[in-house]
Amino acid sequence: MTASTTINKGDSPNGDSSASSVLHQKVLGSRRFSNYWWASIVTLGASGFFLAGISSYLKVNLLIVTDPTQLIFVPQGLVMGLYGTAGLLLASYLWLVILWDLGGGYNDFNRETGNIKIFRWGFPGKNRKIEISSRIQDIQSVRVDIKEGLNPRRALYLRVKGRRDIPLTRVGQPLSLAELETQGAQLARFLGVPLEGL
């Protein structure tokens, strides 16, 4: 769920978060190693295809590892150029998602003021900043959602009166069961609400 959890004001020496008054959790967005890795791989591959298509058309070798000038432009060079163009568009999208840090943000729970604030970054536009505020007294429970299989889902949700369940964990890479259980129990104990779904 989080890159880091910070508990402020009144931390007890034994690490018990129930004595503190503020719980701040950073949520990792699109700026993950795996996203950087795939964006780099797609960029390199697409650039190779695109340069091969241009080399085939101009009959000038623009690549170091091979000589695409031997390719006939129609259809081979043209198809490679189209693949390269599509790949570069996909790579541009991946780099923009990383730049915008989609899904990144924080969860802030403050028992002193009695408020919670969930903040996430979205796509650019008037709704770029996604903020959800509520009162701690309106929280009914912390819900754990676990779905195994080909596309596993492991997430924490906040159940609030009069609202849909609010997701608290990052999108993409599912958390380990131990981490999910630990974070869910810590949050439920901090808020003084039951933990559902385990």
Coordinates of N, CA and C in Angstrom, one line a residue:
M1 N 0.8 -1.2 0.0 CA 0.0 0.0 0.0 C 0.9 1.2 0.0
T2 N 1.9 1.2 0.8 CA 2.6 2.5 1.0 C 4.1 2.3 0.7
A3 N 4.7 3.4 0.4 CA 6.1 3.5 0.3 C 6.6 3.7 1.7
S4 N 5.9 4.5 2.6 CA 6.3 4.7 3.9 C 5.1 5.0 4.8
T5 N 5.2 4.7 6.0 CA 4.1 5.1 7.0 C 4.7 5.9 8.1
T6 N 4.2 7.0 8.4 CA 4.7 7.9 9.4 C 3.6 8.1 10.5
I7 N 4.0 7.9 11.7 CA 3.1 8.1 12.8 C 3.7 9.2 13.7
N8 N 2.9 10.3 13.8 CA 3.4 11.5 14.5 C 2.7 11.7 15.8
K9 N 3.3 12.6 16.7 CA 2.7 13.1 17.9 C 2.3 12.0 18.8
G10 N 3.1 11.7 19.8 CA 2.7 10.8 20.8 C 3.1 9.3 20.4
D11 N 4.1 9.1 19.6 CA 4.5 7.7 19.3 C 4.9 7.1 20.6
S12 N 4.4 5.9 20.9 CA 4.9 5.2 22.1 C 6.2 4.6 21.8
P13 N 7.1 4.4 22.8 CA 8.4 3.8 22.6 C 8.4 2.4 22.1
N14 N 7.3 1.6 22.4 CA 7.3 0.2 21.9 C 6.7 0.1 20.5
G15 N 6.4 1.2 19.8 CA 5.9 1.2 18.4 C 4.4 1.0 18.3
D16 N 3.7 1.1 19.4 CA 2.2 1.0 19.4 C 1.6 2.3 18.8
S17 N 1.0 2.1 17.7 CA 0.4 3.3 17.0 C -0.9 3.8 17.6
S18 N -1.4 3.0 18.6 CA -2.7 3.4 19.1 C -2.6 4.7 20.0
A19 N -1.3 5.0 20.5 CA -1.1 6.1 21.4 C -0.9 7.4 20.5
S20 N -0.6 7.3 19.2 CA -0.4 8.4 18.4 C -1.6 9.1 17.9
S21 N -1.5 10.3 17.3 CA -2.7 10.9 16.9 C -2.8 11.1 15.4
V22 N -1.7 11.0 14.6 CA -1.7 11.2 13.2 C -1.0 10.0 12.5
L23 N -1.7 9.5 11.5 CA -1.1 8.4 10.7 C -1.1 8.9 9.2
H24 N 0.1 8.9 8.7 CA 0.3 9.4 7.3 C 1.0 8.3 6.5
Q25 N 0.3 7.9 5.4 CA 0.8 6.8 4.6 C 1.0 7.3 3.1
K26 N 2.2 7.2 2.6 CA 2.5 7.5 1.2 C 2.1 6.4 0.4
V27 N 1.5 6.6 -0.8 CA 1.0 5.6 -1.7 C 1.9 5.7 -3.0
L28 N 2.5 4.7 -3.3 CA 3.4 4.6 -4.5 C 2.5 4.6 -5.8
G29 N 2.8 5.5 -6.7 CA 2.0 5.6 -7.9 C 2.7 4.9 -9.1
S30 N 2.8 5.6 -10.2 CA 3.4 5.0 -11.4 C 4.9 5.1 -11.4
R31 N 5.5 5.7 -10.5 CA 6.9 5.8 -10.4 C 7.6 4.6 -9.8
R32 N 7.3 3.4 -10.3 CA 7.8 2.2 -9.8 C 8.9 1.7 -10.8
F33 N 9.8 0.9 -10.3 CA 10.9 0.4 -11.1 C 10.4 -0.4 -12.3
S34 N 9.4 -1.2 -12.1 CA 8.8 -2.0 -13.3 C 8.3 -1.1 -14.4
N35 N 7.7 0.1 -14.1 CA 7.3 1.0 -15.1 C 8.4 1.6 -15.9
Y36 N 9.5 2.0 -15.1 CA 10.7 2.6 -15.7 C 11.3 1.5 -16.7
W37 N 11.4 0.3 -16.2 CA 12.0 -0.8 -17.0 C 11.2 -1.0 -18.3
W38 N 9.9 -1.1 -18.2 CA 9.1 -1.4 -19.4 C 9.1 -0.2 -20.4
A39 N 9.0 1.0 -19.8 CA 9.1 2.2 -20.7 C 10.4 2.2 -21.5
S40 N 11.5 1.9 -20.8 CA 12.8 1.9 -21.4 C 12.9 0.8 -22.5
I41 N 12.5 -0.4 -22.2 CA 12.5 -1.5 -23.2 C 11.7 -1.2 -24.4
V42 N 10.5 -0.7 -24.2 CA 9.6 -0.3 -25.3 C 10.2 0.8 -26.2
T43 N 10.8 1.8 -25.5 CA 11.5 2.9 -26.2 C 12.6 2.4 -27.1
L44 N 13.5 1.5 -26.5 CA 14.6 1.0 -27.3 C 14.1 0.1 -28.5
G45 N 13.2 -0.8 -28.2 CA 12.7 -1.6 -29.3 C 12.0 -0.9 -30.4
A46 N 11.1 0.1 -30.0 CA 10.4 0.9 -31.0 C 11.3 1.7 -31.8
S47 N 12.4 2.3 -31.2 CA 13.3 3.1 -31.9 C 14.1 2.3 -32.9
G48 N 14.4 1.1 -32.6 CA 15.1 0.2 -33.5 C 14.2 -0.1 -34.7
F49 N 12.9 -0.4 -34.5 CA 12.0 -0.6 -35.7 C 11.9 0.6 -36.5
F50 N 11.7 1.7 -35.8 CA 11.5 3.0 -36.6 C 12.7 3.4 -37.4
L51 N 13.9 3.2 -36.8 CA 15.1 3.6 -37.6 C 15.4 2.6 -38.7
A52 N 15.0 1.3 -38.5 CA 15.1 0.3 -39.6 C 14.2 0.7 -40.7
G53 N 13.0 1.2 -40.5 CA 12.1 1.6 -41.5 C 12.6 2.8 -42.3
I54 N 13.1 3.8 -41.6 CA 13.7 4.9 -42.2 C 15.0 4.6 -43.0
S55 N 15.8 3.7 -42.4 CA 17.0 3.2 -43.1 C 16.7 2.5 -44.4
S56 N 15.6 1.7 -44.4 CA 15.2 1.0 -45.6 C 14.7 2.0 -46.7
Y57 N 14.1 3.1 -46.3 CA 13.6 4.1 -47.2 C 14.7 4.9 -47.8
L58 N 15.6 5.4 -46.9 CA 16.7 6.3 -47.4 C 17.9 5.6 -47.9
K59 N 18.0 4.3 -47.7 CA 19.1 3.4 -48.1 C 20.4 3.9 -47.4
V60 N 20.2 4.4 -46.1 CA 21.4 4.9 -45.3 C 21.2 4.1 -44.0
N61 N 22.3 3.4 -43.5 CA 22.2 2.7 -42.3 C 22.3 3.6 -41.1
L62 N 21.1 3.6 -40.3 CA 21.0 4.4 -39.1 C 21.2 3.5 -37.9
L63 N 21.4 2.2 -38.0 CA 21.5 1.3 -36.9 C 22.9 0.8 -36.8
I64 N 23.4 0.5 -35.6 CA 24.7 0.0 -35.3 C 24.8 -1.5 -35.5
V65 N 23.8 -2.2 -35.0 CA 23.9 -3.7 -34.9 C 23.5 -4.4 -36.2
T66 N 22.9 -3.8 -37.1 CA 22.5 -4.5 -38.4 C 22.4 -3.5 -39.5
D67 N 22.2 -4.0 -40.7 CA 22.1 -3.2 -41.9 C 20.8 -3.3 -42.5
P68 N 19.8 -2.5 -42.2 CA 18.5 -2.6 -42.8 C 18.3 -2.0 -44.2
T69 N 19.4 -1.5 -44.7 CA 19.3 -0.9 -46.1 C 19.0 -2.0 -47.1
Q70 N 19.3 -3.3 -46.8 CA 19.0 -4.4 -47.7 C 17.5 -4.7 -47.8
L71 N 16.7 -4.2 -46.8 CA 15.3 -4.4 -46.9 C 14.6 -3.6 -48.0
I72 N 13.6 -4.2 -48.6 CA 12.8 -3.6 -49.6 C 11.8 -2.7 -48.8
F73 N 11.7 -1.4 -49.2 CA 10.9 -0.5 -48.4 C 9.4 -0.9 -48.3
V74 N 8.9 -1.3 -49.5 CA 7.5 -1.8 -49.5 C 7.5 -3.3 -49.8
P75 N 7.1 -4.1 -48.9 CA 6.3 -3.9 -47.6 C 7.2 -3.9 -46.4
Q76 N 8.4 -4.5 -46.4 CA 9.2 -4.7 -45.1 C 9.5 -3.4 -44.4
G77 N 10.1 -2.5 -45.0 CA 10.5 -1.3 -44.4 C 9.3 -0.5 -43.9
L78 N 8.3 -0.5 -44.7 CA 7.1 0.3 -44.3 C 6.4 -0.3 -43.0
V79 N 6.3 -1.7 -43.0 CA 5.8 -2.3 -41.8 C 6.6 -2.1 -40.6
M80 N 7.9 -2.2 -40.7 CA 8.8 -1.9 -39.6 C 8.7 -0.5 -39.1
G81 N 8.5 0.4 -40.0 CA 8.3 1.8 -39.6 C 7.0 2.0 -38.9
L82 N 6.0 1.3 -39.3 CA 4.7 1.4 -38.7 C 4.7 0.8 -37.3
Y83 N 5.4 -0.3 -37.1 CA 5.6 -0.9 -35.8 C 6.4 0.0 -34.9
G84 N 7.4 0.6 -35.5 CA 8.2 1.6 -34.7 C 7.4 2.8 -34.2
T85 N 6.6 3.3 -35.1 CA 5.7 4.4 -34.8 C 4.7 4.1 -33.7
A86 N 4.1 2.9 -33.8 CA 3.1 2.5 -32.8 C 3.9 2.3 -31.4
G87 N 5.1 1.7 -31.5 CA 5.8 1.5 -30.3 C 6.3 2.8 -29.6
L88 N 6.7 3.8 -30.4 CA 7.0 5.0 -29.9 C 5.9 5.8 -29.2
L89 N 4.7 5.6 -29.8 CA 3.5 6.2 -29.2 C 3.2 5.5 -27.9
L90 N 3.3 4.2 -27.8 CA 3.1 3.5 -26.5 C 4.2 3.9 -25.5
A91 N 5.4 4.0 -25.9 CA 6.5 4.5 -25.0 C 6.2 5.9 -24.5
S92 N 5.7 6.8 -25.4 CA 5.4 8.1 -24.9 C 4.3 8.1 -23.9
Y93 N 3.3 7.3 -24.1 CA 2.3 7.2 -23.1 C 2.8 6.7 -21.7
L94 N 3.7 5.6 -21.8 CA 4.3 5.1 -20.5 C 5.1 6.2 -19.8
W95 N 5.9 6.9 -20.6 CA 6.7 8.0 -19.9 C 5.9 9.1 -19.4
L96 N 4.8 9.4 -20.0 CA 3.9 10.5 -19.5 C 3.2 10.0 -18.2
V97 N 2.8 8.7 -18.2 CA 2.2 8.2 -16.9 C 3.2 8.2 -15.8
I98 N 4.5 7.9 -16.1 CA 5.5 8.1 -15.0 C 5.7 9.5 -14.6
L99 N 5.7 10.4 -15.6 CA 5.9 11.8 -15.3 C 4.8 12.4 -14.4
W100 N 3.6 12.0 -14.8 CA 2.4 12.5 -14.0 C 2.2 11.8 -12.7
D101 N 2.9 10.7 -12.5 CA 2.8 9.8 -11.3 C 1.4 9.5 -10.9
L102 N 0.7 8.9 -11.9 CA -0.7 8.5 -11.8 C -0.8 7.6 -10.6
G103 N -1.8 7.8 -9.8 CA -2.1 6.9 -8.7 C -1.3 7.2 -7.4
G104 N -0.3 8.0 -7.5 CA 0.5 8.4 -6.4 C -0.2 9.3 -5.4
G105 N 0.1 9.4 -4.2 CA -0.5 10.3 -3.3 C -0.3 9.9 -1.8
Y106 N -1.3 10.1 -1.0 CA -1.1 9.7 0.4 C -2.5 9.5 1.1
N107 N -2.5 8.8 2.2 CA -3.6 8.7 3.1 C -3.3 9.3 4.4
D108 N -4.1 10.2 4.9 CA -3.8 11.0 6.1 C -5.0 10.8 7.1
F109 N -4.6 10.2 8.2 CA -5.7 10.0 9.3 C -5.2 10.8 10.5
N110 N -6.1 11.7 10.9 CA -5.7 12.6 12.1 C -6.8 12.5 13.1
R111 N -6.5 11.9 14.2 CA -7.4 11.7 15.3 C -7.6 13.0 16.1
E112 N -6.7 13.9 16.1 CA -6.8 15.2 16.8 C -7.9 16.0 16.2
T113 N -8.0 16.1 14.9 CA -9.0 16.9 14.2 C -10.2 16.0 13.9
G114 N -10.1 14.7 13.9 CA -11.2 13.8 13.6 C -11.4 13.7 12.1
N115 N -10.4 14.0 11.3 CA -10.6 14.0 9.8 C -9.7 13.0 9.2
I116 N -10.1 12.5 8.0 CA -9.2 11.7 7.1 C -9.2 12.4 5.8
K117 N -8.0 12.2 5.1 CA -7.9 12.8 3.8 C -7.2 11.8 2.9
I118 N -7.8 11.4 1.8 CA -7.2 10.5 0.8 C -6.9 11.4 -0.4
F119 N -5.6 11.4 -0.9 CA -5.2 12.2 -2.0 C -4.5 11.3 -3.0
R120 N -4.9 11.5 -4.3 CA -4.3 10.8 -5.4 C -4.1 11.8 -6.6
W121 N -3.0 11.5 -7.4 CA -2.8 12.2 -8.7 C -3.5 11.5 -9.8
G122 N -4.3 12.2 -10.6 CA -4.9 11.6 -11.8 C -4.3 12.2 -13.1
F123 N -5.0 12.0 -14.2 CA -4.6 12.5 -15.5 C -4.8 14.1 -15.5
P124 N -3.9 14.8 -16.2 CA -4.0 16.3 -16.3 C -5.4 16.7 -16.7
G125 N -5.8 17.8 -16.2 CA -7.1 18.4 -16.4 C -7.7 19.0 -15.2
K126 N -8.9 19.3 -15.2 CA -9.5 20.0 -14.0 C -9.6 19.0 -12.8
N127 N -9.6 17.7 -13.1 CA -9.7 16.7 -12.0 C -8.4 16.0 -11.7
R128 N -7.3 16.7 -12.0 CA -6.0 16.1 -11.8 C -5.8 15.7 -10.3
K129 N -6.2 16.6 -9.4 CA -6.1 16.3 -8.0 C -7.3 15.6 -7.5
I130 N -7.2 14.4 -7.0 CA -8.4 13.6 -6.5 C -8.2 13.6 -5.0
E131 N -9.2 14.3 -4.3 CA -9.1 14.4 -2.8 C -10.5 14.0 -2.3
I132 N -10.4 13.1 -1.3 CA -11.6 12.6 -0.6 C -11.3 12.9 0.9
S133 N -12.3 13.7 1.5 CA -12.2 14.0 2.9 C -13.4 13.4 3.6
S134 N -13.2 13.0 4.9 CA -14.4 12.5 5.6 C -14.0 12.6 7.1
R135 N -15.0 12.3 8.0 CA -14.8 12.3 9.4 C -14.5 10.9 9.9
I136 N -13.6 10.8 10.8 CA -13.2 9.5 11.4 C -14.5 8.8 12.0
Q137 N -15.4 9.5 12.6 CA -16.6 8.9 13.2 C -17.5 8.3 12.1
D138 N -17.4 8.6 10.8 CA -18.2 8.0 9.8 C -17.6 6.7 9.3
I139 N -16.4 6.4 9.7 CA -15.8 5.1 9.2 C -16.4 4.0 9.9
Q140 N -16.8 3.0 9.1 CA -17.5 1.8 9.7 C -16.5 0.7 9.9
S141 N -15.5 0.5 8.9 CA -14.6 -0.6 9.0 C -13.5 -0.4 8.0
V142 N -12.4 -1.2 8.1 CA -11.4 -1.4 7.1 C -11.7 -2.8 6.5
R143 N -11.8 -2.8 5.1 CA -12.1 -4.0 4.4 C -10.9 -4.5 3.6
V144 N -10.6 -5.8 3.8 CA -9.6 -6.4 3.0 C -10.2 -7.2 1.8
D145 N -9.8 -6.9 0.6 CA -10.3 -7.6 -0.6 C -9.2 -8.4 -1.2
I146 N -9.4 -9.7 -1.2 CA -8.4 -10.7 -1.7 C -9.1 -11.5 -2.8
K147 N -8.5 -11.5 -4.0 CA -8.9 -12.3 -5.1 C -7.7 -13.0 -5.7
E148 N -7.6 -14.3 -5.7 CA -6.5 -15.0 -6.2 C -6.8 -15.4 -7.6
G149 N -5.8 -15.9 -8.3 CA -6.0 -16.4 -9.7 C -5.1 -15.8 -10.7
L150 N -5.5 -15.8 -11.9 CA -4.6 -15.3 -13.0 C -4.3 -13.8 -12.8
N151 N -5.3 -13.0 -12.4 CA -5.2 -11.6 -12.2 C -5.5 -11.3 -10.7
P152 N -4.5 -11.6 -9.8 CA -4.8 -11.4 -8.4 C -5.1 -10.0 -8.0
R153 N -5.9 -9.8 -6.9 CA -6.2 -8.5 -6.4 C -6.1 -8.6 -4.9
R154 N -5.3 -7.8 -4.3 CA -5.2 -7.7 -2.9 C -5.2 -6.2 -2.5
A155 N -6.2 -5.8 -1.9 CA -6.4 -4.3 -1.6 C -7.1 -4.1 -0.3
L156 N -6.8 -2.9 0.3 CA -7.5 -2.4 1.4 C -8.5 -1.3 1.0
Y157 N -9.7 -1.4 1.6 CA -10.7 -0.4 1.4 C -11.2 0.2 2.7
L158 N -11.6 1.4 2.7 CA -12.2 2.1 3.9 C -13.7 2.1 3.6
R159 N -14.5 1.6 4.6 CA -15.9 1.6 4.5 C -16.4 2.8 5.2
V160 N -17.1 3.7 4.5 CA -17.5 5.0 5.1 C -19.0 5.1 4.9
K161 N -19.7 5.6 6.0 CA -21.2 5.7 5.9 C -21.6 6.7 4.7
G162 N -22.5 6.2 3.9 CA -23.1 7.1 2.9 C -22.2 7.2 1.6
R163 N -21.1 6.4 1.5 CA -20.2 6.5 0.4 C -19.8 5.1 -0.1
R164 N -19.3 5.1 -1.3 CA -18.7 3.8 -1.8 C -17.4 3.6 -1.0
D165 N -17.0 2.3 -1.0 CA -15.7 2.0 -0.4 C -14.6 2.7 -1.0
I166 N -13.7 3.3 -0.2 CA -12.6 4.1 -0.7 C -11.3 3.2 -0.7
P167 N -10.7 3.0 -1.9 CA -9.5 2.2 -2.0 C -8.3 3.0 -1.3
L168 N -7.5 2.2 -0.6 CA -6.4 2.8 0.1 C -5.0 2.3 -0.5
T169 N -5.0 1.2 -1.2 CA -3.7 0.7 -1.7 C -3.4 1.1 -3.1
R170 N -2.2 0.9 -3.5 CA -1.7 1.3 -4.8 C -2.4 0.4 -5.9
V171 N -2.4 0.9 -7.1 CA -2.9 0.1 -8.2 C -1.8 -0.6 -8.9
G172 N -2.0 -1.8 -9.4 CA -0.9 -2.4 -10.2 C -0.4 -3.7 -9.4
Q173 N 0.7 -3.5 -8.8 CA 1.3 -4.7 -8.1 C 0.6 -5.0 -6.8
P174 N 0.1 -6.2 -6.7 CA -0.6 -6.5 -5.5 C 0.3 -6.7 -4.3
L175 N -0.1 -6.4 -3.1 CA 0.7 -6.5 -1.9 C 0.8 -8.0 -1.5
S176 N 1.8 -8.4 -0.7 CA 1.8 -9.7 -0.2 C 0.7 -9.8 0.9
L177 N 0.3 -11.1 1.1 CA -0.8 -11.3 2.1 C -0.4 -10.8 3.5
A178 N 0.9 -11.1 3.9 CA 1.4 -10.7 5.2 C 1.4 -9.2 5.3
E179 N 1.9 -8.5 4.3 CA 1.9 -7.0 4.3 C 0.5 -6.4 4.3
L180 N -0.4 -7.0 3.6 CA -1.8 -6.5 3.5 C -2.5 -6.7 4.9
E181 N -2.2 -7.9 5.5 CA -2.8 -8.1 6.8 C -2.3 -7.2 7.9
T182 N -1.0 -7.0 7.8 CA -0.3 -6.1 8.8 C -0.8 -4.7 8.7
Q183 N -0.9 -4.1 7.5 CA -1.3 -2.8 7.3 C -2.8 -2.6 7.6
G184 N -3.6 -3.6 7.2 CA -5.0 -3.5 7.5 C -5.3 -3.5 9.0
A185 N -4.5 -4.4 9.8 CA -4.7 -4.5 11.2 C -4.2 -3.2 11.9
Q186 N -3.1 -2.6 11.4 CA -2.5 -1.4 12.0 C -3.5 -0.3 11.8
L187 N -4.1 -0.1 10.6 CA -5.1 0.9 10.3 C -6.4 0.8 11.1
A188 N -6.9 -0.5 11.2 CA -8.1 -0.7 11.9 C -7.9 -0.4 13.4
R189 N -6.7 -0.8 14.0 CA -6.4 -0.5 15.4 C -6.3 1.0 15.6
F190 N -5.6 1.7 14.6 CA -5.5 3.2 14.8 C -6.8 3.9 14.8
L191 N -7.7 3.4 13.9 CA -9.0 4.1 13.7 C -10.1 3.6 14.8
G192 N -9.8 2.4 15.4 CA -10.7 1.9 16.3 C -12.0 1.3 15.7
V193 N -11.8 0.7 14.5 CA -12.9 0.1 13.8 C -12.5 -1.4 13.5
P194 N -13.5 -2.2 13.2 CA -13.2 -3.6 12.8 C -12.5 -3.8 11.5
L195 N -11.8 -4.9 11.4 CA -11.2 -5.3 10.1 C -12.0 -6.4 9.5
E196 N -12.5 -6.2 8.3 CA -13.3 -7.2 7.6 C -12.6 -7.9 6.5
G197 N -12.9 -9.1 6.2 CA -12.4 -9.8 5.1 C -11.3 -10.8 5.3
L198 N -10.8 -11.0 6.5 CA -9.8 -11.9 6.9 C -10.4 -13.1 7.7

